[in-house]
Every structure is written in structure tokens, then in C-alpha cells.
XYZ file of C-alpha atoms in Angstrom:
233
model
C 15.728 20.794 1.294
C 14.885 21.399 -2.372
C 18.447 22.653 -2.975
C 19.679 19.099 -2.310
C 17.219 17.430 -4.730
C 16.009 14.975 -2.105
C 12.919 14.429 -4.215
C 14.974 13.148 -7.134
C 17.547 10.688 -5.813
C 18.726 8.056 -8.278
C 20.253 4.678 -7.504
C 23.120 3.032 -9.372
C 23.883 -0.597 -8.539
C 27.593 -1.291 -8.062
C 27.550 -5.010 -7.259
C 25.274 -7.926 -6.350
C 26.510 -10.875 -4.274
C 24.623 -14.108 -3.579
C 25.466 -16.656 -0.911
C 23.863 -19.545 0.986
C 24.725 -19.209 4.694
C 22.869 -22.485 5.389
C 20.498 -24.913 3.718
C 17.365 -22.958 4.646
C 18.241 -19.376 3.709
C 19.717 -17.193 0.979
C 21.531 -13.847 1.329
C 21.556 -11.285 -1.482
C 23.778 -8.255 -0.844
C 23.536 -5.192 -3.091
C 26.082 -2.380 -3.037
C 24.697 0.787 -4.566
C 25.228 4.511 -4.816
C 22.199 6.744 -4.301
C 22.944 10.215 -5.569
C 21.171 13.526 -5.979
C 20.763 14.792 -9.535
C 23.319 17.497 -10.483
C 24.498 17.761 -6.875
C 27.813 16.577 -5.455
C 26.484 14.391 -2.677
C 24.800 11.049 -2.094
C 24.672 7.829 -0.094
C 26.791 4.737 -0.423
C 24.332 1.973 0.386
C 24.600 -1.678 1.384
C 21.298 -3.546 1.165
C 21.095 -7.147 2.379
C 18.106 -9.371 1.635
C 17.933 -12.521 3.755
C 15.276 -14.966 2.538
C 14.387 -17.781 4.933
C 12.802 -21.099 4.141
C 9.578 -20.231 5.978
C 9.061 -17.234 3.691
C 10.316 -14.578 6.097
C 12.378 -11.860 4.416
C 14.691 -9.533 6.340
C 15.818 -6.361 4.524
C 18.807 -4.638 6.131
C 20.131 -1.236 5.053
C 23.305 0.659 5.826
C 23.581 4.115 4.270
C 26.619 6.391 4.458
C 26.292 9.995 3.219
C 29.135 11.738 1.447
C 29.837 14.957 -0.423
C 28.163 18.316 0.114
C 25.263 16.807 2.048
C 22.357 18.360 3.983
C 22.590 18.416 7.768
C 19.124 16.927 8.304
C 16.705 14.702 6.401
C 12.891 14.549 6.418
C 12.996 10.779 6.996
C 15.008 7.650 6.330
C 13.569 4.258 5.600
C 12.131 1.919 3.004
C 9.344 2.200 0.398
C 7.278 -0.802 -0.727
C 4.639 -0.873 -3.477
C 1.777 -3.320 -2.878
C -1.193 -4.562 -4.956
C -4.511 -2.801 -4.572
C -6.186 -5.557 -2.543
C -3.962 -5.008 0.508
C -6.760 -3.096 2.165
C -6.556 -4.211 5.813
C -3.964 -2.417 7.954
C -3.531 -3.366 11.616
C -0.811 -2.137 13.917
C 0.243 -1.798 17.531
C 1.490 1.701 18.190
C 0.255 5.279 18.307
C -3.126 5.913 16.773
C -5.650 5.670 15.438
C -5.150 9.094 13.821
C -1.891 10.295 12.286
C 1.033 11.026 14.586
C 4.615 12.262 14.330
C 7.654 12.254 16.601
C 6.722 15.544 18.250
C 2.965 14.926 18.613
C 2.729 11.208 19.275
C 1.887 11.666 22.966
C -1.492 13.062 21.930
C -2.471 9.641 20.547
C -3.398 6.377 22.204
C -0.907 3.530 22.342
C -2.672 0.320 21.423
C -4.015 -1.927 18.676
C -5.542 -0.058 15.743
C -7.134 -0.969 12.413
C -7.560 1.149 9.305
C -7.611 0.982 5.506
C -5.279 2.905 3.146
C -8.204 5.247 2.419
C -8.791 6.062 6.091
C -5.057 6.380 6.825
C -4.983 9.380 4.490
C -5.587 12.827 5.999
C -7.030 15.321 3.528
C -5.746 18.828 4.171
C -6.933 21.968 2.396
C -3.458 22.146 0.849
C -2.046 18.665 0.061
C 1.012 17.969 2.180
C 2.830 15.267 4.136
C 0.217 13.254 6.021
C -0.851 9.831 7.226
C 2.200 8.969 9.303
C 1.823 6.667 12.319
C 4.619 6.868 14.896
C 5.684 4.546 17.699
C 4.810 1.368 15.795
C 5.835 -1.951 17.371
C 4.424 -4.167 14.624
C 2.378 -3.714 11.462
C 0.165 -6.169 9.584
C -1.150 -5.778 6.046
C -3.489 -8.335 4.494
C -5.669 -8.722 1.420
C -9.319 -9.738 1.179
C -8.385 -13.413 1.697
C -6.434 -12.642 4.862
C -3.089 -13.279 3.164
C -0.313 -10.783 3.824
C 2.611 -10.122 6.115
C 3.676 -8.709 9.459
C 6.451 -6.102 9.670
C 8.737 -5.648 12.660
C 11.962 -3.745 13.124
C 14.908 -6.042 13.884
C 18.090 -3.926 13.874
C 20.224 -3.087 16.918
C 18.231 0.075 17.634
C 15.044 -1.987 17.842
C 16.610 -4.074 20.609
C 16.922 -0.934 22.745
C 13.282 0.007 22.297
C 13.247 2.069 19.080
C 10.042 1.650 17.100
C 9.277 2.693 13.526
C 6.920 4.957 11.622
C 4.745 3.922 8.712
C 2.264 5.215 6.167
C 0.154 3.174 3.726
C -1.659 5.305 1.165
C -3.004 5.229 -2.382
C -0.733 8.166 -3.245
C 3.009 8.536 -3.668
C 4.981 11.332 -2.023
C 5.375 12.868 -5.491
C 1.600 12.813 -6.042
C 1.042 14.782 -2.844
C 3.925 17.204 -3.431
C 2.780 18.020 -6.970
C -0.863 18.639 -6.026
C -1.887 22.237 -5.401
C -5.434 21.301 -4.341
C -7.136 18.134 -3.076
C -8.910 17.815 -6.436
C -5.497 17.461 -8.098
C -4.859 14.176 -6.299
C -5.660 11.119 -8.397
C -6.064 7.988 -6.320
C -3.890 5.083 -7.479
C -4.933 1.447 -7.301
C -1.743 0.235 -5.621
C -0.896 0.796 -1.970
C 2.332 2.663 -1.268
C 3.822 1.526 2.038
C 6.491 3.628 3.732
C 8.521 2.173 6.600
C 10.698 4.723 8.357
C 13.459 3.995 10.848
C 13.376 7.735 11.584
C 10.869 10.417 10.621
C 11.224 14.088 11.500
C 8.687 15.943 13.566
C 6.467 18.694 12.206
C 7.510 22.298 11.741
C 9.333 23.922 8.841
C 9.669 27.532 10.123
C 7.504 28.668 7.204
C 4.564 29.170 9.538
C 5.541 28.923 13.181
C 8.704 27.435 14.677
C 11.078 24.963 13.071
C 11.280 21.331 14.181
C 13.015 20.998 17.528
C 16.480 19.460 17.273
C 15.551 16.334 19.226
C 12.855 15.574 16.632
C 15.107 16.103 13.609
C 16.693 13.319 11.540
C 20.437 13.990 11.169
C 22.095 13.137 7.873
C 24.648 10.586 9.087
C 25.546 6.932 8.668
C 22.492 4.904 9.584
C 21.632 1.211 9.759
C 18.159 -0.281 10.017
C 16.428 -3.561 9.244
C 12.839 -4.732 8.801
C 11.493 -8.278 8.916
C 8.538 -9.328 6.736
C 6.844 -12.482 8.064
C 4.162 -14.205 5.936
C 0.618 -14.061 7.275
C -1.965 -16.653 6.225
C -5.508 -17.241 7.541
C -5.967 -20.072 10.043
């Protein structure tokens, strides 16, 4: 995957369009090109933000790869950076420990609660960790109980597809660049990852590669997440 510079994609905004579909909502549509550095491939992206009067925000993505692209991707989804006080994470899905597409059946399906600290799995060699698969809904709140609930609302969700998430005090770059656990420096902010698709484990470096049915193909993909405000009663 390193040959495709997936760890260094850059976005260039092509256009921004604003409209009012009705008196209680606003649509912001962004056309962008997400390209790999010094490589002849990338994604043409359409991102639509629908902001409703009750505070609910729906973020819809359509990405279309082009050029000399990879055949598979590690994941595809959305990253959100949150303030440090978003310390309560509740979800209905696989858990409570980390799970991936090809090992989710080893976890319990139900309601789980964790913090960003306890969602992190410390391995002897820092690597991808902390993913939770099979998520139906996800709630993040701060110390006052204020936050939001995330659900998946695209066409795939209507046929039963769930989503994966991770909420850690480290970015993917932090983990990738660390050779030892002591190299990781905890950040104050919480880095939330919402994935419409996340590949299973296995890289063929030690053991078998990821089975095809657990791979994420590099193809045109659409997904959407809804963020509903959460306030204490």
C-alpha cells in the first residue's frame, strides 16, 4: 500500500455550492479532488453537508477513484477531531474489546461503554488497533452529558450494513510512526474514525493475507452518517 501513498492523500477543493431546500435546513455541497502525492491516481469526491434546524447534521460522501489506483484499500470513511472532554463512548455493536470484519463473531453484540483511553489496545509493536465493528449506533458525550449520536443513513444502511469506529487519543500517523509504545505521545483531543468499510486483519507478512470477502475494494463508494445532538434530560 505504501507505493500508492495512501498515508499522504491531499485534498483540493474544486467548488462549494450552498442551497436552502426548505426553511428548516441548509445544504452545502463540496466537490473536491483527493489525490496521492507524486502518484497518478486519486478520488473525485462529492461531499454534502445537510444541516437541519434541530441541529442534526448529515454528511454524505461519494468517492470515485481514477488513475493508476490500488485494487484494495485498508478502509474508507470519515475522520472527526473532537475536544478532549469527549470522554464517554457508548455504542450498540460488537464489543467490548476491539473487533474487525473477520473476527467480530468472537465478540458480544450488545450495549457497551468505554473511554478513548480504554478503547486503545497497546501492542508490543504499535499498529492498527481499537476498531469496533458491527456498530448500529454510537454516542459520544462530554462531562456535562452534551454530545451527539452517530448512525449510518445511506442506502447500504437500509439493507443492514453497519459501520466501524475508533475513538482514540492518537492519530493513525502517530501509531504508524511509533516504533515502540514509549514513542506514542498521548494527545488531548479525541480522534474519531467512522468507517463505512474496514478491511479485516492479515497482511501476509506473518501468516495469511486478508480473505477476499473481508477486503475493501477500491471502487466508487457512497456512504452517509447522521450526527444528532445529545443533551442531558
